[in-house]
Each structure stands twice: as structure tokens, then as C-alpha cells.
XYZ file of N, CA and C in Angstrom:
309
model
N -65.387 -30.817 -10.249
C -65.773 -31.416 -8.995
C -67.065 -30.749 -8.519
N -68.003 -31.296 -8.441
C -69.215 -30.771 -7.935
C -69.282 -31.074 -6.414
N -70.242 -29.978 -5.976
C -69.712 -29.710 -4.449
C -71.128 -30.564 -3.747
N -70.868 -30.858 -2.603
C -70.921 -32.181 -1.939
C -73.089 -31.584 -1.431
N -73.113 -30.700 -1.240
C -74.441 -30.223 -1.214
C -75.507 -30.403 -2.454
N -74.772 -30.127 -3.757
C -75.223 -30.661 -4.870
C -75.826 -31.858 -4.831
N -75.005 -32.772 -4.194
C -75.280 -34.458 -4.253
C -76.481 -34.759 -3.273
N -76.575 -34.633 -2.144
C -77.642 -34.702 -1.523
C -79.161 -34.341 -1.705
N -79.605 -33.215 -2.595
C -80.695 -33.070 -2.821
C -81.461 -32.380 -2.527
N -82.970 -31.722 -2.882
C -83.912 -31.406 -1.791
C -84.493 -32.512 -1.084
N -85.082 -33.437 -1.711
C -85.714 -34.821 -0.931
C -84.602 -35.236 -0.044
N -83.020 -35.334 -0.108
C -82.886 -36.073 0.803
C -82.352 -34.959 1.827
N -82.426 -33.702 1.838
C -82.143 -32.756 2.594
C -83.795 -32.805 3.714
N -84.655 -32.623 3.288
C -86.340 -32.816 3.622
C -86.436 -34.132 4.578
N -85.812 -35.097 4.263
C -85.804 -36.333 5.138
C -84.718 -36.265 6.298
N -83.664 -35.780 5.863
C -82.738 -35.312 7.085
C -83.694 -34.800 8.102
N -84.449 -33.475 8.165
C -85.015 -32.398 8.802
C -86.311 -33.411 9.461
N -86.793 -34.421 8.903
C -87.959 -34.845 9.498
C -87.332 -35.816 10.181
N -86.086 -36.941 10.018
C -85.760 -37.848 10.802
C -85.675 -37.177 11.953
N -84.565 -35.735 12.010
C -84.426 -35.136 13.241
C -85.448 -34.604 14.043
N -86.498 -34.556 13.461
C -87.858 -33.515 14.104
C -88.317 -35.075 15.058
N -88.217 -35.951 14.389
C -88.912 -37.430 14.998
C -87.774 -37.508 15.919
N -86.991 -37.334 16.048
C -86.010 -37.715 17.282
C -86.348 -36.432 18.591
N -86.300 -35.142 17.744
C -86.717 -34.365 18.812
C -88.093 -34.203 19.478
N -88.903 -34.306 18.703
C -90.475 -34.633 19.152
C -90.322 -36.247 20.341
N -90.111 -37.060 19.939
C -89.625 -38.104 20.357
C -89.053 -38.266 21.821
N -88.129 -37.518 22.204
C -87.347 -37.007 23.155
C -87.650 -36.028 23.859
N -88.773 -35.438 23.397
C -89.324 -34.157 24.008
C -90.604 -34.659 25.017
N -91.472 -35.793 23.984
C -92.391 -36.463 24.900
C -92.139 -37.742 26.167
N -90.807 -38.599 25.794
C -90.580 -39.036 26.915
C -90.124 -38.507 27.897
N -89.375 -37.344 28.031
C -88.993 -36.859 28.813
C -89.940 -36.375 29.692
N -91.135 -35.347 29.091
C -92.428 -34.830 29.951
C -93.411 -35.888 30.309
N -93.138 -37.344 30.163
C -93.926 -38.633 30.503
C -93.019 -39.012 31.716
N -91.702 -38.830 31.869
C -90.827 -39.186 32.981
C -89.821 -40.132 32.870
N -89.374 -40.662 31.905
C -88.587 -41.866 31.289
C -87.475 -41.608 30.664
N -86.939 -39.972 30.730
C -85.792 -39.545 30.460
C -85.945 -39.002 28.574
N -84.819 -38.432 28.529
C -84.534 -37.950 27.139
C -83.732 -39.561 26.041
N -83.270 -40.167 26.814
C -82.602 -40.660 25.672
C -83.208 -42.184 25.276
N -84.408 -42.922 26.074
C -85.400 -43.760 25.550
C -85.971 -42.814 23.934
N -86.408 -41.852 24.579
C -87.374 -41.055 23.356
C -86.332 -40.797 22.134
N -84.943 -40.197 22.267
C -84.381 -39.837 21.180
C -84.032 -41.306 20.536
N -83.409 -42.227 20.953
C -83.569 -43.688 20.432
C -84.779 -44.407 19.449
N -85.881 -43.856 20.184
C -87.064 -44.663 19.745
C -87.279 -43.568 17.924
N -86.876 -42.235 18.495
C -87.506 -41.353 17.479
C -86.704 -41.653 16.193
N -85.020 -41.888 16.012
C -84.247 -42.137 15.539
C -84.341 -43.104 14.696
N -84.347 -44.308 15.416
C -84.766 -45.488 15.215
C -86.172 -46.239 14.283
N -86.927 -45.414 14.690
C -88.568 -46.075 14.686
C -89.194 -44.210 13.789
N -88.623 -43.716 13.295
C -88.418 -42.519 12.501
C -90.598 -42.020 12.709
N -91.333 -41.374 12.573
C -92.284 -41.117 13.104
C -93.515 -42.101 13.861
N -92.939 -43.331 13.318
C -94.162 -44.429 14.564
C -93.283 -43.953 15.746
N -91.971 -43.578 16.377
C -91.913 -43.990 17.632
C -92.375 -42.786 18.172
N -92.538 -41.384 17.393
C -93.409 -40.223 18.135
C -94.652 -40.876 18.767
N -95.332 -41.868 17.826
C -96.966 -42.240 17.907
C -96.739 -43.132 18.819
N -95.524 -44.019 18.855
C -95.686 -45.127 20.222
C -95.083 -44.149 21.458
N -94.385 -43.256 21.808
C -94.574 -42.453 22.909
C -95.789 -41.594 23.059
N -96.614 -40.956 22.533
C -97.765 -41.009 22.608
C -98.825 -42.121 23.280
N -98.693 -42.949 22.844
C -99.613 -44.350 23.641
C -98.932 -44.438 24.471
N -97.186 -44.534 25.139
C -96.892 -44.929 26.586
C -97.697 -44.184 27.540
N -98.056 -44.653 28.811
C -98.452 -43.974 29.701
C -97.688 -43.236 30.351
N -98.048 -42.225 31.303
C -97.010 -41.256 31.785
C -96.612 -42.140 33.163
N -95.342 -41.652 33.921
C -95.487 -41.932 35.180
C -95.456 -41.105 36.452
N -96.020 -41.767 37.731
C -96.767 -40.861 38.128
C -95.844 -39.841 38.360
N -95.820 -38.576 38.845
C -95.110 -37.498 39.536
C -94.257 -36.837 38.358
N -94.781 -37.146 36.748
C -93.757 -36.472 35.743
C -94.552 -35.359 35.031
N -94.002 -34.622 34.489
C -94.362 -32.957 33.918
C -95.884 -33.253 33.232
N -96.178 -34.680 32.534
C -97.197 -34.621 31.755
C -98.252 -35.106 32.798
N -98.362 -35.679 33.749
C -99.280 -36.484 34.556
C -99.791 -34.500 35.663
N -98.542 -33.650 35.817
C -98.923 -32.543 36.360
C -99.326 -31.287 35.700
N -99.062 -30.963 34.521
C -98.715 -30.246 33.898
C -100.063 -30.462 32.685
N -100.001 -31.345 32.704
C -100.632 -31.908 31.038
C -100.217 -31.916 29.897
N -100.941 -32.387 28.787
C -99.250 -32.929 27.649
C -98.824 -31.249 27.264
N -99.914 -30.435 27.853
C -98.918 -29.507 26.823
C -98.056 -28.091 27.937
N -96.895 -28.449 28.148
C -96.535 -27.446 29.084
C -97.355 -26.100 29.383
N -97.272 -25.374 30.899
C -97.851 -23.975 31.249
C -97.044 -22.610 30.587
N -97.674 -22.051 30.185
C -97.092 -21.020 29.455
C -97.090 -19.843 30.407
N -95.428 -19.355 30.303
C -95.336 -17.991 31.734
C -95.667 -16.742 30.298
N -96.174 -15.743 31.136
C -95.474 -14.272 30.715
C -94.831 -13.951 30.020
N -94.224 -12.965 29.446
C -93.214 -12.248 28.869
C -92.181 -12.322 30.060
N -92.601 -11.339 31.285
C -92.123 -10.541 32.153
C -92.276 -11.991 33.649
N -92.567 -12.785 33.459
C -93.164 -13.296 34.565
C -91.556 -14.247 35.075
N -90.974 -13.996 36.884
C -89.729 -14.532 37.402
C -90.272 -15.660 38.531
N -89.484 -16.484 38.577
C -89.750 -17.399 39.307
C -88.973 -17.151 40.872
N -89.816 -16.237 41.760
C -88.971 -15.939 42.727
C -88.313 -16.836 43.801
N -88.617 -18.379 44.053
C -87.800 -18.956 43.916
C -86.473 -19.085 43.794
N -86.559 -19.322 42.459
C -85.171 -19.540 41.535
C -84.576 -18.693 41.599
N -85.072 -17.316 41.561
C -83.688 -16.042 41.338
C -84.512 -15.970 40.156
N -83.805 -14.798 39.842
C -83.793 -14.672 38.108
C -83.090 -13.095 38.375
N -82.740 -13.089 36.814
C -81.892 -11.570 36.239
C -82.444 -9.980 37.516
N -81.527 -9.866 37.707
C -81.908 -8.601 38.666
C -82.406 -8.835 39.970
N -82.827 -9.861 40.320
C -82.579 -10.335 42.186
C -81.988 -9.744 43.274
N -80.819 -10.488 42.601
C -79.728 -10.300 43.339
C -79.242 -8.784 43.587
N -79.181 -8.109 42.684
C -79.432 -6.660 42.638
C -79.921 -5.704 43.097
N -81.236 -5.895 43.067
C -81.756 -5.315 44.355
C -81.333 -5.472 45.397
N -81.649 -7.153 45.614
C -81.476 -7.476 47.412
C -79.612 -6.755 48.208
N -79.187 -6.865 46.876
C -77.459 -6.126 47.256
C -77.947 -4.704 47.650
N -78.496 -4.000 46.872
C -78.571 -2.524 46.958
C -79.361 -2.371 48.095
N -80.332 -2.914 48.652
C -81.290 -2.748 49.563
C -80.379 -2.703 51.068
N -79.727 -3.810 51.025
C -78.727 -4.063 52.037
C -77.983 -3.061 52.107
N -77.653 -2.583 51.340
C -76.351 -1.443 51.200
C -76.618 -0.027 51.828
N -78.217 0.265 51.553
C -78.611 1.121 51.844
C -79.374 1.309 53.484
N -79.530 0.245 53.471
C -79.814 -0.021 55.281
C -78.575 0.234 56.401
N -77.380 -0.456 55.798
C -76.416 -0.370 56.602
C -75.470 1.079 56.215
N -75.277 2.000 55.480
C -75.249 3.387 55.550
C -76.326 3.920 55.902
């Protein structure tokens, strides 16, 4: 009995990896155009690297990551927190700070 990896191949292992790259590329650009994740993973799936190239030609709409941002996301820091949001160790301080005011 030959085992089931055998049967598949390198070529058709290689086409697996690119159908999925076209779904994720795919899904990655409608989403930062504003039209959601699952138009793009459909189209990428489906339409296997033209539908990367036809989300590419859609236009963005207005108020979405690519129309603000530009197609290619802002790159933070290593070290850089969105004080905002919180992030790791916040809360921590602001506890200890408190703690130490009121003793």
C-alpha cells in the first residue's frame, strides 16, 4: 500500500500552495479595498490568480485601509503600543501607580 502523500506529487503539492496563496492574496486585497474578506477569498479560489489581478483593478471604497493607508499597510516598530488600545503592560502600571498613591 503506498502512502497517500506518494500519490499527490511535487507538481500537484506546488499547485495546492499557489491556489491557496491566490485565495489569500485575494482576500487580503479586498478586504484593505473595503468589500470584506470573503468576496476576495471566493474570487481568489475560484478565478485562481486572474482574480488577485481583477481585485487589483477594483477600485477601493471610500473610508477603507487602502484609500487611507495606501495599498501597502504602515509599518509600526518593534517596540511601538497603541496607547489607545492598551497593550501588554498598561494595565500594570496604571494598577501599581494607583496602589501606590493610595498607601
Amino acid at each position: 500500500m503506498t502512502p497517500l502523500l506518494g500519490l499527490i506529487g511535487m507538481l500537484g503539492l506546488w499547485l495546492l500552495f499557489g491556489w491557496l496563496l491566490s485565495g489569500i492574496a485575494a482576500s487580503w486585497l479586498s478586504s484593505r479595498k473595503g468589500y470584506g474578506e470573503k468576496p476576495g477569498v471566493a474570487a481568489g479560489l475560484l478565478l485562481l490568480p486572474l482574480g488577485v489581478l481583477i481585485w487589483l483593478v477594483i477600485p477601493a471604497r471610500e473610508g477603507s485601509e487602502w484609500k487611507e493607508d495606501g495599498p501597502l499597510p504602515k509599518r509600526r516598530g518593534r517596540g511601538a503600543i497603541d496607547i489607545e488600545a492598551g497593550g501588554p503592560g498598561l494595565e500594570a502600571a496604571s494598577s501599581g501607580d494607583e496602589a501606590s498613591a493610595e498607601g
